[in-house]
Coordinates of C-alpha atoms in Angstrom, one line a residue:
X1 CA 2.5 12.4 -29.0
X2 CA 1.2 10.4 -31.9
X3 CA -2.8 9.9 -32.0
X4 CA -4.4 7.3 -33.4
X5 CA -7.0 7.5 -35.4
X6 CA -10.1 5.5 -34.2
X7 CA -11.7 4.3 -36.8
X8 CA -15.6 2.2 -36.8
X9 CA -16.3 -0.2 -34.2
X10 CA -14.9 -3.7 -33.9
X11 CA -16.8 -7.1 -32.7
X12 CA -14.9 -10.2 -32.4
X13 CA -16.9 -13.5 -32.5
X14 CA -16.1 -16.3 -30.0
X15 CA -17.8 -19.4 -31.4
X16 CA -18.2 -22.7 -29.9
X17 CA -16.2 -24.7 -32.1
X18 CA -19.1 -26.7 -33.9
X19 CA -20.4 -26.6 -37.2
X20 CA -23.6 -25.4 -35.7
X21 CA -22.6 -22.4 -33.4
X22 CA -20.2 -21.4 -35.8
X23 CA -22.6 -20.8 -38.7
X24 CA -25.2 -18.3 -36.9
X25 CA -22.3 -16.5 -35.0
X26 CA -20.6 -15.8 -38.5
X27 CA -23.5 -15.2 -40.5
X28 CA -24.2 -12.2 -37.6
X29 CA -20.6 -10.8 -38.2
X30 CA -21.2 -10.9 -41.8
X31 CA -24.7 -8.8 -41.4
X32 CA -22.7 -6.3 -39.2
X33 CA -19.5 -6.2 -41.2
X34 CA -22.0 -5.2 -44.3
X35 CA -22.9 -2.6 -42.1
X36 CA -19.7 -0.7 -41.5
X37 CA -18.6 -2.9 -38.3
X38 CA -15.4 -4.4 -38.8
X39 CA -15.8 -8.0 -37.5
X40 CA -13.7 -10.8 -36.4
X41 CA -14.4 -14.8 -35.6
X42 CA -12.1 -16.1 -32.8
X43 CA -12.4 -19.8 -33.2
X44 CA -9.7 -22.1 -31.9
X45 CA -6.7 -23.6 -33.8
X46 CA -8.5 -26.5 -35.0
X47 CA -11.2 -24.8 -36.7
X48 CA -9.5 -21.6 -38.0
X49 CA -8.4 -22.8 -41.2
X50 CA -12.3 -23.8 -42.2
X51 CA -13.3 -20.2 -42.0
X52 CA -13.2 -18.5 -45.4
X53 CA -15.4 -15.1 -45.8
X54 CA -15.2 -12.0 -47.2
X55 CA -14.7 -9.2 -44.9
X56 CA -14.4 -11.5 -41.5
X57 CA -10.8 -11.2 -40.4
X58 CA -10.2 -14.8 -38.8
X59 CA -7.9 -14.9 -35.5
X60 CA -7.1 -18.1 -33.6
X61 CA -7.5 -18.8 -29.6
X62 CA -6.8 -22.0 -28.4
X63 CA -9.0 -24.4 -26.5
X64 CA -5.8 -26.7 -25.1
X65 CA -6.7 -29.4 -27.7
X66 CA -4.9 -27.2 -31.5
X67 CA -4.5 -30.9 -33.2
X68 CA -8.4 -32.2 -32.9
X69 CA -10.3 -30.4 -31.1
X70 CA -13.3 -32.1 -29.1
X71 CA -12.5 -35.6 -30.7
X72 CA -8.9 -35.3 -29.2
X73 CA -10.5 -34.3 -25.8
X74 CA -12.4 -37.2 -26.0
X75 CA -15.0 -36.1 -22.8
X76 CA -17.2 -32.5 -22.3
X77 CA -16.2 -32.0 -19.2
X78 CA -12.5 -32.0 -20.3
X79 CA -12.8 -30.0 -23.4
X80 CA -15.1 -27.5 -21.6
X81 CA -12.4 -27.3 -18.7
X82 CA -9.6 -26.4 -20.7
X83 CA -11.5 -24.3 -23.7
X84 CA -12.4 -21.6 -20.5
X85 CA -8.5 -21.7 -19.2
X86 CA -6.8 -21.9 -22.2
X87 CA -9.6 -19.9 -24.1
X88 CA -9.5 -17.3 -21.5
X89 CA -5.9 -16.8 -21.5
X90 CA -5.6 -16.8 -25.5
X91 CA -8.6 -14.6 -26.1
X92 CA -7.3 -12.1 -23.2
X93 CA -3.7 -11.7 -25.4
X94 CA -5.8 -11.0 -28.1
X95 CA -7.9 -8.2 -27.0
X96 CA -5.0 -7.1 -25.7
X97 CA -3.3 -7.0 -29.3
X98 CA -5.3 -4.6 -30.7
X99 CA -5.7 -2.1 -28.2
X100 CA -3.3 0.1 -29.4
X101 CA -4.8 -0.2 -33.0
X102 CA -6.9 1.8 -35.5
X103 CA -9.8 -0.8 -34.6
X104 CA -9.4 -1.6 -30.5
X105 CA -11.9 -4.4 -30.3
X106 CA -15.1 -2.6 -28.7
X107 CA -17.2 -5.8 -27.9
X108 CA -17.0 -9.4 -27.4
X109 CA -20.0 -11.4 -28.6
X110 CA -19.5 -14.9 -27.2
X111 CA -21.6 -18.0 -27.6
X112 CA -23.4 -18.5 -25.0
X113 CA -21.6 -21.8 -24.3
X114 CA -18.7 -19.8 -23.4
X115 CA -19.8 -17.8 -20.4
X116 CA -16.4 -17.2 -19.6
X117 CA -15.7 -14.7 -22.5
X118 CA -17.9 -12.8 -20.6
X119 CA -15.1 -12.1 -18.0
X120 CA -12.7 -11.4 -20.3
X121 CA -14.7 -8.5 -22.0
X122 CA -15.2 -7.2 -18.4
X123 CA -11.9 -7.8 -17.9
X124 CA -10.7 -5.9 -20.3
X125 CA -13.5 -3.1 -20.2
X126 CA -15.4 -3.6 -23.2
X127 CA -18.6 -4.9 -24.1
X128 CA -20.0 -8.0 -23.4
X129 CA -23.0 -10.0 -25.4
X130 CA -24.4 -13.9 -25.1
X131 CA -25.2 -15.1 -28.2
X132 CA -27.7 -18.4 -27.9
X133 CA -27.9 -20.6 -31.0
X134 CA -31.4 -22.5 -29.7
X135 CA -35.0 -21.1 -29.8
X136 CA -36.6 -18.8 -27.9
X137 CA -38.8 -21.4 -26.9
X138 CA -36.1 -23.7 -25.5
X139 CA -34.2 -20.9 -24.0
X140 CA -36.8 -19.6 -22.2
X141 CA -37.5 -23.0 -20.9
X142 CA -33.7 -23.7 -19.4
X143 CA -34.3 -19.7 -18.4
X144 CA -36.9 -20.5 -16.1
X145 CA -35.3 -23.6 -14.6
X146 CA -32.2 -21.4 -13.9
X147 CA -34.2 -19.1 -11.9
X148 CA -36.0 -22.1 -10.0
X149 CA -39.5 -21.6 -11.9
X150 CA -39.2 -25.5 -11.2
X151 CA -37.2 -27.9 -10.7
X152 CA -35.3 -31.2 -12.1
X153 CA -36.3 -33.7 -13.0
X154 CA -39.8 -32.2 -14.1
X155 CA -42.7 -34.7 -13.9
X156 CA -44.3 -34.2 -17.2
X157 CA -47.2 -36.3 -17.8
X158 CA -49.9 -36.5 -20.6
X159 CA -52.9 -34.7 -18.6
X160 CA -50.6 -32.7 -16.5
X161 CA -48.1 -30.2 -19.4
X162 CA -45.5 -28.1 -18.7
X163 CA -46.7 -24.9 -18.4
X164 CA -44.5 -21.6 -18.7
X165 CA -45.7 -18.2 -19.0
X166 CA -46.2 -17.1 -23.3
X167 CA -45.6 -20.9 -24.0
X168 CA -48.0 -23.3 -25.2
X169 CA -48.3 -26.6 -23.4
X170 CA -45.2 -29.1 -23.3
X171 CA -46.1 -33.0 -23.0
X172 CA -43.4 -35.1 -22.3
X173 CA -42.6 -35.5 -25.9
X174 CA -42.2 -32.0 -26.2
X175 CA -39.2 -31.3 -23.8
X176 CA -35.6 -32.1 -23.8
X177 CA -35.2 -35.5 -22.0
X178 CA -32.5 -34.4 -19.5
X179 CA -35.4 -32.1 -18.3
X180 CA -37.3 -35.0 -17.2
X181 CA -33.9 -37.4 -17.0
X182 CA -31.2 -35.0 -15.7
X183 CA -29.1 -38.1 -15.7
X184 CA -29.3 -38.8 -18.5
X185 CA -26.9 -36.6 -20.3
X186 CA -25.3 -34.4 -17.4
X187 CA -22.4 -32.8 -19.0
X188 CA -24.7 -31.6 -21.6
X189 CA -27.2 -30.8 -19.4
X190 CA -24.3 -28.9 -17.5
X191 CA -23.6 -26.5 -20.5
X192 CA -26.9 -25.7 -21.0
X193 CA -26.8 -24.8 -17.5
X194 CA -24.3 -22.9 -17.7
X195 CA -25.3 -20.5 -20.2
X196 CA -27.2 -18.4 -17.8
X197 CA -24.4 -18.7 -14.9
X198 CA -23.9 -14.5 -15.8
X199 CA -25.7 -13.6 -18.4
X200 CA -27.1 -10.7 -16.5
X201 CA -23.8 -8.8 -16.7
X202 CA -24.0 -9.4 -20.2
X203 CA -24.6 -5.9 -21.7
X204 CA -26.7 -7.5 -24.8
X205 CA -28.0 -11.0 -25.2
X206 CA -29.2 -12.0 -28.5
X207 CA -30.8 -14.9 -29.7
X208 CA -31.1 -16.6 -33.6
X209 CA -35.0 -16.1 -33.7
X210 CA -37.0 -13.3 -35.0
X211 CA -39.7 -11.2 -33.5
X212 CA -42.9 -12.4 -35.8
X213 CA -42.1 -16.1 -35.1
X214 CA -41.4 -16.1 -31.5
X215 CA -41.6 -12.6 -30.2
X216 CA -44.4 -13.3 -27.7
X217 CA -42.1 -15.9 -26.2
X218 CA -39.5 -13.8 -25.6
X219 CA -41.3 -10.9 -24.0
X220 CA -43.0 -13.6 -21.6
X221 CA -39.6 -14.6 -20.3
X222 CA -37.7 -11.0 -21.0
X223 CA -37.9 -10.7 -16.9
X224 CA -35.4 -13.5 -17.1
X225 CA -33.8 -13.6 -20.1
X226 CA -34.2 -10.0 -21.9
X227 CA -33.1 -11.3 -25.5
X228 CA -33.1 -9.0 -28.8
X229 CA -34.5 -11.1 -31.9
X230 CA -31.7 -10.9 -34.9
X231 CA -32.6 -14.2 -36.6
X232 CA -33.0 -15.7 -38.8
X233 CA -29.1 -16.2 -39.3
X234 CA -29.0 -17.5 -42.6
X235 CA -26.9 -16.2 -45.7
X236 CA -28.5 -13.4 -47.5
X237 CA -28.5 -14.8 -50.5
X238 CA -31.7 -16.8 -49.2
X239 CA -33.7 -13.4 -47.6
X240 CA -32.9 -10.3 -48.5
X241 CA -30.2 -10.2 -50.8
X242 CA -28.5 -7.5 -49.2
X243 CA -25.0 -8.7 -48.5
X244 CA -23.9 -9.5 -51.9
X245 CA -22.5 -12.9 -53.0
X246 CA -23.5 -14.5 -49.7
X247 CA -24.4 -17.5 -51.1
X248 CA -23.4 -19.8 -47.9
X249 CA -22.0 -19.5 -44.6
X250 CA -18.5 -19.2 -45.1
X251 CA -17.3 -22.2 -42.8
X252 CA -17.2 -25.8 -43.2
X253 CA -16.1 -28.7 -41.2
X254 CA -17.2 -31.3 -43.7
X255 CA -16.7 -31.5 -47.5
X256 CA -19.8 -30.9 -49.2
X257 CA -20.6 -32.8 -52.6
X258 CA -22.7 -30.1 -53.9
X259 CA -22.2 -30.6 -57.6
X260 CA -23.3 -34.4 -58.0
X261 CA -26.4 -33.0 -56.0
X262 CA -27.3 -30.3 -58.1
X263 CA -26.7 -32.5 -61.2
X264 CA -28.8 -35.4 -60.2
X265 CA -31.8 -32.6 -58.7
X266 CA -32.1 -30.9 -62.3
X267 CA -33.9 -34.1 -64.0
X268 CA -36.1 -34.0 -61.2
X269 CA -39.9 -32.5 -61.3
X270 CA -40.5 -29.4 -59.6
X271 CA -41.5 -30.0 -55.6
X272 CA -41.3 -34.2 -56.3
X273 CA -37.6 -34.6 -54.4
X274 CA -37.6 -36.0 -50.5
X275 CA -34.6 -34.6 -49.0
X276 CA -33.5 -36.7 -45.8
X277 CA -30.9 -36.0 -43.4
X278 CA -29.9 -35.3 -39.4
X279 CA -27.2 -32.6 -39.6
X280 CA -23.4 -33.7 -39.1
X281 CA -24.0 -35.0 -35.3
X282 CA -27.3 -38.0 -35.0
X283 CA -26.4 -41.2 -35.2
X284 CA -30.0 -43.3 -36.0
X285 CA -29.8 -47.0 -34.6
X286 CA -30.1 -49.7 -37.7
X287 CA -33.6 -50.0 -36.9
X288 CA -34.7 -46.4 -37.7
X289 CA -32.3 -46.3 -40.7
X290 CA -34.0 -49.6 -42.3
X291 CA -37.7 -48.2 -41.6
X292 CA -36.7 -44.9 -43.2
X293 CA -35.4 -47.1 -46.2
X294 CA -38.3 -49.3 -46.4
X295 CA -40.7 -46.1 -46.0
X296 CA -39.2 -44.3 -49.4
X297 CA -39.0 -47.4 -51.0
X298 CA -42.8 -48.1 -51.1
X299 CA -43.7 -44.2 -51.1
X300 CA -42.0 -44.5 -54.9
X301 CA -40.9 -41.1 -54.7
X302 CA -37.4 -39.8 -55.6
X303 CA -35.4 -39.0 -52.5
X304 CA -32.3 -37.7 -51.9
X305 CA -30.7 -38.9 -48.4
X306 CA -27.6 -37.6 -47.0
X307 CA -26.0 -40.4 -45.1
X308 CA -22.4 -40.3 -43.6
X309 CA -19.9 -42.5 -44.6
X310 CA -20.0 -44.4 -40.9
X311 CA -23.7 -44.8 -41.1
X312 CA -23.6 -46.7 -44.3
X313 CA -23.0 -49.8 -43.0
X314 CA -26.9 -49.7 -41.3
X315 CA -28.8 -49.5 -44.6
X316 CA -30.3 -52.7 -46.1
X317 CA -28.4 -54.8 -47.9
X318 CA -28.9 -54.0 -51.8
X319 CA -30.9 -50.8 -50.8
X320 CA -28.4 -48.4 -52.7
X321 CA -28.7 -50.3 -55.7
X322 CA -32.7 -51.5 -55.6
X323 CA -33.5 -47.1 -55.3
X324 CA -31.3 -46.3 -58.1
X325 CA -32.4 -43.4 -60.1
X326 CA -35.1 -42.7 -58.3
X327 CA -33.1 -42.2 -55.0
X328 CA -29.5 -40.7 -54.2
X329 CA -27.7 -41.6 -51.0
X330 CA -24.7 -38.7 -50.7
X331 CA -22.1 -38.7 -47.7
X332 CA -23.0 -34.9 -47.5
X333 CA -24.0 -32.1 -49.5
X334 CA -24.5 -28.1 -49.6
X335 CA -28.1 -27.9 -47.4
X336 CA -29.0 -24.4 -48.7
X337 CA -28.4 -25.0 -52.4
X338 CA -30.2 -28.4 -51.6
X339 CA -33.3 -26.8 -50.0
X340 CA -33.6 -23.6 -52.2
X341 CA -33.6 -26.4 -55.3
X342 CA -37.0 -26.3 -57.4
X343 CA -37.3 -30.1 -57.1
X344 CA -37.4 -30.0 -53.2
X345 CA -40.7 -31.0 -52.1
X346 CA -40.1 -31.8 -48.4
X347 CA -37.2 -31.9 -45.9
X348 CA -37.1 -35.3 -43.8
X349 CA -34.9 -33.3 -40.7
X350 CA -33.6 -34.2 -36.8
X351 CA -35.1 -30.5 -35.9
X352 CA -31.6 -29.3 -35.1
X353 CA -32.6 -25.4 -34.7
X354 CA -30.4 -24.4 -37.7
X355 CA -31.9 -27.0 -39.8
X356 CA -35.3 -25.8 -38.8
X357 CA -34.6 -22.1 -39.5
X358 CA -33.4 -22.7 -43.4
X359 CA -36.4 -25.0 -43.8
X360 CA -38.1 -22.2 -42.2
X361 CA -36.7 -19.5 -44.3
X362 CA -36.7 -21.3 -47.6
X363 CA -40.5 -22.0 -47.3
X364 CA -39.6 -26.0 -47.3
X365 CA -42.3 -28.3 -46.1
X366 CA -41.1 -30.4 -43.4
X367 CA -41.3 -34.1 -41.6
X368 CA -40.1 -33.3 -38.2
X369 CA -38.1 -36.4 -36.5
X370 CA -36.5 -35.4 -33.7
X371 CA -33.3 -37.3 -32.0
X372 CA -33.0 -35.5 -28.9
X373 CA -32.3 -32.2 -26.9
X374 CA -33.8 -29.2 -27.8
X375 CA -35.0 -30.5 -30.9
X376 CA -38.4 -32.3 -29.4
X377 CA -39.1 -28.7 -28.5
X378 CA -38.5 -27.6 -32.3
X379 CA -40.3 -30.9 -33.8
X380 CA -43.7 -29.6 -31.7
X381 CA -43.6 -26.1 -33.3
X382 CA -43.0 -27.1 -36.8
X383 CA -46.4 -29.6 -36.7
X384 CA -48.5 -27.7 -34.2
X385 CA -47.5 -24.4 -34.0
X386 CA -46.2 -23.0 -37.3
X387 CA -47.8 -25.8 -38.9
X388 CA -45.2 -26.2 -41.7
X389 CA -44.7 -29.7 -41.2
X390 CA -46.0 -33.4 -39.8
X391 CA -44.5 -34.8 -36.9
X392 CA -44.8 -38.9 -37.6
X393 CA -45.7 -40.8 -33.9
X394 CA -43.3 -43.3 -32.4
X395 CA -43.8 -46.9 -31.9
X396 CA -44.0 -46.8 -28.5
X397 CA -42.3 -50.3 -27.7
X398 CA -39.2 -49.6 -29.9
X399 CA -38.9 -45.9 -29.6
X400 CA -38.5 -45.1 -33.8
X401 CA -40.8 -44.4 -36.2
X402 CA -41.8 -47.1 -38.5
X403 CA -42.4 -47.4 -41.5
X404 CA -45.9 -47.3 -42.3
X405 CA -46.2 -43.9 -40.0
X406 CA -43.5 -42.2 -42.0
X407 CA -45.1 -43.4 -45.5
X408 CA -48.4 -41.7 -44.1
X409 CA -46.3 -38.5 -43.5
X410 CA -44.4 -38.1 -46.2
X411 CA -47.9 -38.6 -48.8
X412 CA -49.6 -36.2 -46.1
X413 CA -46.9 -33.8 -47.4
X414 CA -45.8 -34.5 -51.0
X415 CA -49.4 -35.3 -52.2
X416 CA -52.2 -33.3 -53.1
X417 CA -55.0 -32.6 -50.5
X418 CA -56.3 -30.0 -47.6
X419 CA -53.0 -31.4 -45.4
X420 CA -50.6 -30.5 -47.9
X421 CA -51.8 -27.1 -49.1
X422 CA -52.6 -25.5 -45.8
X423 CA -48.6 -26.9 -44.8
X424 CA -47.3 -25.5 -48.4
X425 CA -49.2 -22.2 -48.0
X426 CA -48.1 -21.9 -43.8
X427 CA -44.1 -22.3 -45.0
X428 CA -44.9 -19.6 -48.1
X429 CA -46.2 -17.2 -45.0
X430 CA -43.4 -17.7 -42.8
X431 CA -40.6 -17.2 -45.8
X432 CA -42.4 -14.1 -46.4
X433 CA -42.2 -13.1 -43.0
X434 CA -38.5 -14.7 -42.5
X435 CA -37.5 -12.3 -45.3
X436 CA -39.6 -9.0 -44.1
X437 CA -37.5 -9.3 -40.3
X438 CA -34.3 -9.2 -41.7
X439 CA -35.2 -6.9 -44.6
X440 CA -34.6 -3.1 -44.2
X441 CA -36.4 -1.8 -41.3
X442 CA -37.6 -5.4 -40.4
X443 CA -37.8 -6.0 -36.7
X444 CA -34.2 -8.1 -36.7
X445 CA -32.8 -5.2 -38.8
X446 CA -33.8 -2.9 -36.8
X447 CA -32.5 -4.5 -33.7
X448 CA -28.7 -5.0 -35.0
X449 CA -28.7 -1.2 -35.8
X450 CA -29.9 0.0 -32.5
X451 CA -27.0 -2.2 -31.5
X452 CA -24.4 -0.8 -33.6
X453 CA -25.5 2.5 -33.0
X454 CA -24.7 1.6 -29.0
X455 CA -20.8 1.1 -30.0
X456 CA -20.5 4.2 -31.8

């Protein structure tokens, strides 16, 4: 009879396919595989071939749509439909494939999007963990609506929060809308839903926070939702330094124009650079795009603005040309390399969690404008809570920010004076403290060893 030799454990990664979800779930396969684990992403056939990093094997399941993915699905409800049958099936086969291996797969950690990978890992008698790419914060709150805390749509008003246990107030600016507008977006508001449909089978659930910036959160809701803290999930490189050469995530959807960046940022002053932009999904309405404009061009300040190629068409007409020198509109560029830049004074940001954690982690000063979703939540902890940032109000009639408001922001933050050093000296604390969890022995570090020593 011929033995195989067993050798460490092995994880596979099930991503939702997003740039977003992708990023953290890789970046915690790369902190394990550095640890002795071997890891693999599953991602579907669309996305496989953006995937490049060292010591990841990549393997491909499909999600019924293998020429475009979401955009060919066209509708949620759809591409959710057939991601957990085809998903399912494909991700099933290739458990399966390497169970007669050196490295049988030992756990599936799924996005928690993908509460049907779930199954499959029971199925197949292995372990199981959700992986949630939000906050604690906003976790806990779709936690406590799953177990009936209260119910939709919340009445939120001014004088009368929502309050949650180990949370601070939320006003009605503070919460996702479909909270208060279920309606509003219901197939999102479905898959949000959803991620808690079994997560208490889930042998682990882990979450892309860390303890020292929203541990008390967690423990208030760990009844619920008992969640280990592993964040923040951003290339080494940035932190600690111990994974070497991880300069960036490893996966890319878009094409990033990193060198004209870099080029144009190095005659820059140190700290005197506005960096602008709303991730790879918001779409701002030609009103907020021209008060943005109009903001930087009478704050005289260099800028750099990342602005897709299909939102071009709402700047102001000779706006490109008028900020010249002093201002560089890109289609996209490398966000880490951009934030970690000398010349970076302040990140203009949507609040998308990810986008919040590097500013976070990088000690970058912030102006938090939040689209929608979970990033209201994020927008209220970045001015009032870790205070490492300005949230500018919205005109109340139009529902944007104008001008004038944003001006008054951005010199709150990029000018001298009692504003701007206690938000400088707040993002310099929580870099230090961003560093220190995922550092050896840090709380997250300790965490993803007491989980690795479970599969041994």
């Amino acid at each position: 009879m011929l033995l195989i030799k067993r050798n460490e454990p092995h994880v596979i990664f099930v991503p939702y396919p997003s740039q977003g979800h992708i990023n953290p779930l890789l970046q915690f396969a790369k902190r394990l595989a550095s640890k002795g684990v071997k890891a693999t992403i599953a991602t579907t056939k669309y996305t496989v071939k953006s995937i490049h990093s060292p010591n990841i094997s990549v393997e491909a399941i499909s999600d019924g749509f293998d020429e475009g993915g979401f955009s060919q699905a066209q509708k949620a409800d759809v591409f959710l439909k057939s991601f957990e049958e085809n998903g399912s099936r494909t991700l099933s086969q290739l458990v399966k494939s390497y169970e007669n291996s050196t490295h049988p797969i030992s756990c599936i950690v799924y996005d928690s999007f993908l509460p049907w990978a779930l199954d499959v890992a029971k199925k197949h008698g292995i372990y199981g963990a959700a992986f949630f790419t939000n906050s604690a914060t906003v976790c806990a709150v779709f936690a406590h609506i799953h177990h009936s805390t209260f119910s939709l749509p919340v009445k939120i008003e001014e004088n009368e929060p929502l309050s949650l246990p180990g949370l601070p107030c939320l006003y009605p600016l503070d919460v996702p809308g479909f909270i208060r507008d279920p309606e509003s977006y219901p197939a999102y508001l479905a898959m949000k839903m959803s991620q808690f449909s079994n997560v208490e089978n889930a042998d682990w659930i882990f979450d892309n926070s860390f303890h020292e910036l929203e541990g008390e959160i967690a423990k208030g809701v760990s009844e619920f939702w008992p969640a280990r803290l592993i964040g923040p999930m951003v290339p080494s490189s940035y932190l600690d330094g111990r994974i070497e050469g991880d300069k960036g995530y490893g996966a890319s959807l878009w094409k990033p124009l990193s060198q004209e960046c870099l080029n144009w940022l190095s005659t820059k002053a140190n700290q005197s650079v506005i960096y602008i932009s709303f991730g790879s999904m918001v779409s701002l309405t030609p009103n907020q795009m021209e008060e943005i404009a109009y903001a930087l061009i009478s704050s005289n300040m260099n800028f750099l603005w990342v602005v897709r190629e299909t939102e071009k068409c709402k700047l102001p007409k000779g706006f490109i040309e008028s900020t010249k020198g002093k201002g560089l509109i890109v289609s996209w560029c490398n966000q880490l390399e951009t934030l970690a830049n000398e010349a970076i004074g302040c990140f203009v940001t949507h609040c998308g969690w990810n986008s919040t954690l590097e500013g976070l982690s990088l000690g970058v000063p912030m102006v938090a404008m939040p689209q929608w979703s979970d990033q209201m939540t994020d927008a209220k902890f970045i001015d009032e809570i870790w205070k490492i940032g300005v949230r500018p109000k919205l005109d109340e009639l139009l529902g944007i920010v104008r001008r004038e408001e944003l001006l008054f922001c951005l010199k709150e933050v990029m000018e001298e004076g009692e504003r701007s050093y206690e938000i400088r000296r707040n993002a310099g604390k929580w870099k230090d403290l961003a560093k220190k969890a995922v550092s050896e022995g840090g709380s997250s570090d300790k965490a993803i060893n007491e989980f690795i020593d479970s599969l041994n």
